Amino acid sequence: MTVTFSHDTEHALATLVRLVNTLPGPSSQVDTMETLEDLEKFVHEREFSAVANLTETDLQDVRDLRPLFAPVFTTDSDAEAATMINAIVARGTTTPRLTNHDGHPWHIHYSRDGASLTCRITVECGIALAQVISAGERERLRRCEAPDCDDALIDLSRNRSKRYCDARTCGNRLHVAAYRERRKSAGE
């Protein structure tokens, strides 16, 4: 059975991956969510609608969400993931409603109009994670397998074969290294 998620769920999961990957990692100790400009860029890239003027408080609140979501990508237990997700969603205020804004088809927003960016991320991303777990698809949440990268990823491929956060960087880099090693071993 192939599980497919709705457009809004996949968008929320991609938003979550992008957010978690702003944390410093082993290949880069750079926090890419340090300034208000970083947050504004994130909001623009992830196409959040109806976001009021962002403040330093918004920045700090969004930064504080990252370590709450990050462990969901490394747990091996549905029950542990569910406990983490339930705690995250409980931090927000949910008011599910149907909407079809900005040319998108009907979809569900789980936060009320006018909710803070932090509330929206908490609820929308938390519910998306809950849908993944309830569909029995936790193994789609993982970390990049490249030895020098631990970025979060969501594997939405049909056969659950995605291994790298980005095939063009981490995947390609490892394939090139393996090719060079084979050529070296062959004495070329």
Short mmCIF file of C-alpha atoms in Angstrom, two decimals:
data_model
loop_
_atom_site.label_atom_id
_atom_site.label_comp_id
_atom_site.label_asym_id
_atom_site.label_seq_id
_atom_site.Cartn_x
_atom_site.Cartn_y
_atom_site.Cartn_z
CA MET A 1 0.00 0.00 0.00
CA THR A 2 1.38 3.37 -0.99
CA VAL A 3 0.63 6.22 1.38
CA THR A 4 0.43 9.68 -0.07
CA PHE A 5 0.05 12.79 1.97
CA SER A 6 -1.94 15.86 1.02
CA HIS A 7 -0.21 18.88 -0.47
CA ASP A 8 -0.55 20.85 2.77
CA THR A 9 0.88 17.99 4.83
CA GLU A 10 3.86 17.62 2.50
CA HIS A 11 4.36 21.40 2.57
CA ALA A 12 4.30 21.42 6.39
CA LEU A 13 6.78 18.52 6.49
CA ALA A 14 9.13 20.34 4.09
CA THR A 15 8.79 23.46 6.23
CA LEU A 16 9.68 21.44 9.30
CA VAL A 17 12.73 19.91 7.63
CA ARG A 18 13.88 23.37 6.57
CA LEU A 19 13.36 24.69 10.11
CA VAL A 20 15.18 21.83 11.84
CA ASN A 21 18.04 22.13 9.38
CA THR A 22 18.69 25.72 10.46
CA LEU A 23 20.28 24.26 13.60
CA PRO A 24 24.07 23.95 13.54
CA GLY A 25 25.28 20.49 12.49
CA PRO A 26 28.52 18.56 12.18
CA SER A 27 29.34 19.82 8.69
CA SER A 28 28.55 23.42 9.63
CA GLN A 29 28.45 24.96 13.05
CA VAL A 30 26.48 27.87 11.58
CA ASP A 31 23.02 28.60 12.90
CA THR A 32 21.07 29.83 9.89
CA MET A 33 18.19 31.24 11.94
CA GLU A 34 20.03 33.90 13.91
CA THR A 35 18.58 37.15 12.62
CA LEU A 36 15.21 38.65 11.87
CA GLU A 37 16.27 38.67 8.21
CA ASP A 38 16.84 34.89 8.41
CA LEU A 39 13.32 34.44 9.77
CA GLU A 40 11.83 36.71 7.11
CA LYS A 41 13.63 34.73 4.41
CA PHE A 42 12.31 31.47 5.91
CA VAL A 43 8.74 32.84 5.98
CA HIS A 44 9.04 33.98 2.37
CA GLU A 45 10.65 30.71 1.13
CA ARG A 46 8.04 28.56 2.89
CA GLU A 47 5.21 30.75 1.58
CA PHE A 48 3.48 31.53 4.85
CA SER A 49 0.39 33.59 4.16
CA ALA A 50 -0.91 36.48 6.26
CA VAL A 51 2.17 36.91 8.47
CA ALA A 52 2.24 40.20 10.36
CA ASN A 53 5.42 42.16 10.98
CA LEU A 54 7.92 39.83 12.58
CA THR A 55 9.69 40.77 15.80
CA GLU A 56 12.68 39.62 17.80
CA THR A 57 10.20 37.73 20.00
CA ASP A 58 8.97 35.81 16.93
CA LEU A 59 12.56 35.00 16.06
CA GLN A 60 13.35 33.67 19.53
CA ASP A 61 10.09 31.70 19.73
CA VAL A 62 10.71 30.03 16.36
CA ARG A 63 14.33 29.30 17.32
CA ASP A 64 13.05 27.64 20.51
CA LEU A 65 10.88 25.24 18.49
CA ARG A 66 13.78 23.65 16.64
CA PRO A 67 15.15 21.48 19.46
CA LEU A 68 11.61 20.26 20.19
CA PHE A 69 11.11 18.97 16.63
CA ALA A 70 14.66 17.72 15.92
CA PRO A 71 14.53 14.46 17.97
CA VAL A 72 11.51 13.23 16.01
CA PHE A 73 13.91 12.58 13.11
CA THR A 74 16.13 10.25 15.14
CA THR A 75 13.78 8.20 17.30
CA ASP A 76 13.26 4.53 16.47
CA SER A 77 9.97 4.33 18.33
CA ASP A 78 6.48 5.29 17.20
CA ALA A 79 5.45 5.65 20.84
CA GLU A 80 8.37 7.98 21.59
CA ALA A 81 7.65 10.00 18.44
CA ALA A 82 3.96 10.22 19.41
CA THR A 83 4.86 11.46 22.90
CA MET A 84 7.12 14.16 21.44
CA ILE A 85 4.56 15.20 18.82
CA ASN A 86 1.70 15.33 21.34
CA ALA A 87 3.78 17.58 23.59
CA ILE A 88 4.61 19.86 20.65
CA VAL A 89 1.01 20.15 19.41
CA ALA A 90 -0.21 20.83 22.96
CA ARG A 91 1.91 24.02 22.94
CA GLY A 92 -0.23 25.52 20.18
CA THR A 93 -3.87 26.45 19.78
CA THR A 94 -5.67 24.42 17.15
CA THR A 95 -8.70 25.66 15.30
CA PRO A 96 -9.02 23.46 12.20
CA ARG A 97 -10.64 25.13 9.20
CA LEU A 98 -10.85 24.63 5.47
CA THR A 99 -9.26 27.25 3.25
CA ASN A 100 -8.33 27.70 -0.42
CA HIS A 101 -6.12 30.78 -0.46
CA ASP A 102 -3.45 31.89 -2.93
CA GLY A 103 -4.60 29.58 -5.72
CA HIS A 104 -4.17 26.40 -3.68
CA PRO A 105 -7.00 23.86 -3.61
CA TRP A 106 -9.05 23.32 -0.47
CA HIS A 107 -6.89 22.26 2.43
CA ILE A 108 -6.92 22.37 6.22
CA HIS A 109 -5.22 24.97 8.35
CA TYR A 110 -4.98 23.87 11.94
CA SER A 111 -4.35 27.27 13.48
CA ARG A 112 -6.69 30.21 13.70
CA ASP A 113 -6.47 33.35 11.61
CA GLY A 114 -4.11 35.78 13.27
CA ALA A 115 -2.21 33.09 15.18
CA SER A 116 1.47 33.83 15.78
CA LEU A 117 4.01 32.36 13.40
CA THR A 118 5.24 30.13 16.22
CA CYS A 119 1.74 28.81 16.88
CA ARG A 120 1.23 28.15 13.18
CA ILE A 121 4.51 26.26 12.84
CA THR A 122 3.87 24.33 16.05
CA VAL A 123 0.40 23.21 15.07
CA GLU A 124 0.75 22.80 11.29
CA CYS A 125 4.06 20.91 11.48
CA GLY A 126 3.01 18.95 14.56
CA ILE A 127 -0.19 17.76 12.90
CA ALA A 128 1.74 16.84 9.73
CA LEU A 129 4.09 14.72 11.86
CA ALA A 130 1.08 13.17 13.60
CA GLN A 131 -0.30 12.18 10.19
CA VAL A 132 3.00 10.51 9.28
CA ILE A 133 3.06 8.51 12.53
CA SER A 134 -0.63 7.59 12.37
CA ALA A 135 -0.10 6.31 8.80
CA GLY A 136 2.65 4.00 10.11
CA GLU A 137 5.29 5.89 8.14
CA ARG A 138 7.72 7.07 10.86
CA GLU A 139 10.66 5.57 8.95
CA ARG A 140 10.16 8.32 6.36
CA LEU A 141 11.51 10.76 8.97
CA ARG A 142 15.26 10.42 9.15
CA ARG A 143 18.66 12.05 8.98
CA CYS A 144 20.98 12.28 5.98
CA GLU A 145 23.26 9.26 5.65
CA ALA A 146 26.27 11.24 4.46
CA PRO A 147 29.02 10.86 7.08
CA ASP A 148 29.57 14.61 7.40
CA CYS A 149 25.90 15.62 7.42
CA ASP A 150 23.04 14.99 9.79
CA ASP A 151 20.37 17.18 8.21
CA ALA A 152 16.80 16.07 8.72
CA LEU A 153 14.88 14.77 5.73
CA ILE A 154 11.44 13.48 4.89
CA ASP A 155 11.48 10.63 2.40
CA LEU A 156 8.38 10.95 0.24
CA SER A 157 9.70 8.59 -2.43
CA ARG A 158 7.47 5.68 -3.35
CA ASN A 159 9.97 3.02 -2.25
CA ARG A 160 11.38 4.88 0.78
CA SER A 161 14.82 4.97 -0.84
CA LYS A 162 15.92 8.54 -0.13
CA ARG A 163 19.22 8.43 1.74
CA TYR A 164 20.57 11.97 1.47
CA CYS A 165 19.16 15.36 2.34
CA ASP A 166 20.06 16.55 -1.14
CA ALA A 167 21.08 14.18 -3.92
CA ARG A 168 22.95 16.98 -5.69
CA THR A 169 25.22 17.74 -2.76
CA CYS A 170 25.55 14.95 -0.20
CA GLY A 171 24.56 12.11 -2.54
CA ASN A 172 26.64 13.29 -5.47
CA ARG A 173 29.66 14.02 -3.27
CA LEU A 174 29.61 10.44 -1.91
CA HIS A 175 29.12 8.90 -5.34
CA VAL A 176 32.06 10.88 -6.75
CA ALA A 177 34.24 9.86 -3.79
CA ALA A 178 33.30 6.18 -4.28
CA TYR A 179 34.06 6.44 -8.02
CA ARG A 180 37.46 7.98 -7.35
CA GLU A 181 38.25 5.29 -4.79
CA ARG A 182 37.32 2.54 -7.29
CA ARG A 183 39.54 4.14 -9.94
CA LYS A 184 42.39 4.46 -7.44
CA SER A 185 42.02 0.80 -6.40
CA ALA A 186 41.98 -0.28 -10.04
CA GLY A 187 45.30 1.53 -10.57
CA GLU A 188 43.98 4.09 -13.03
#
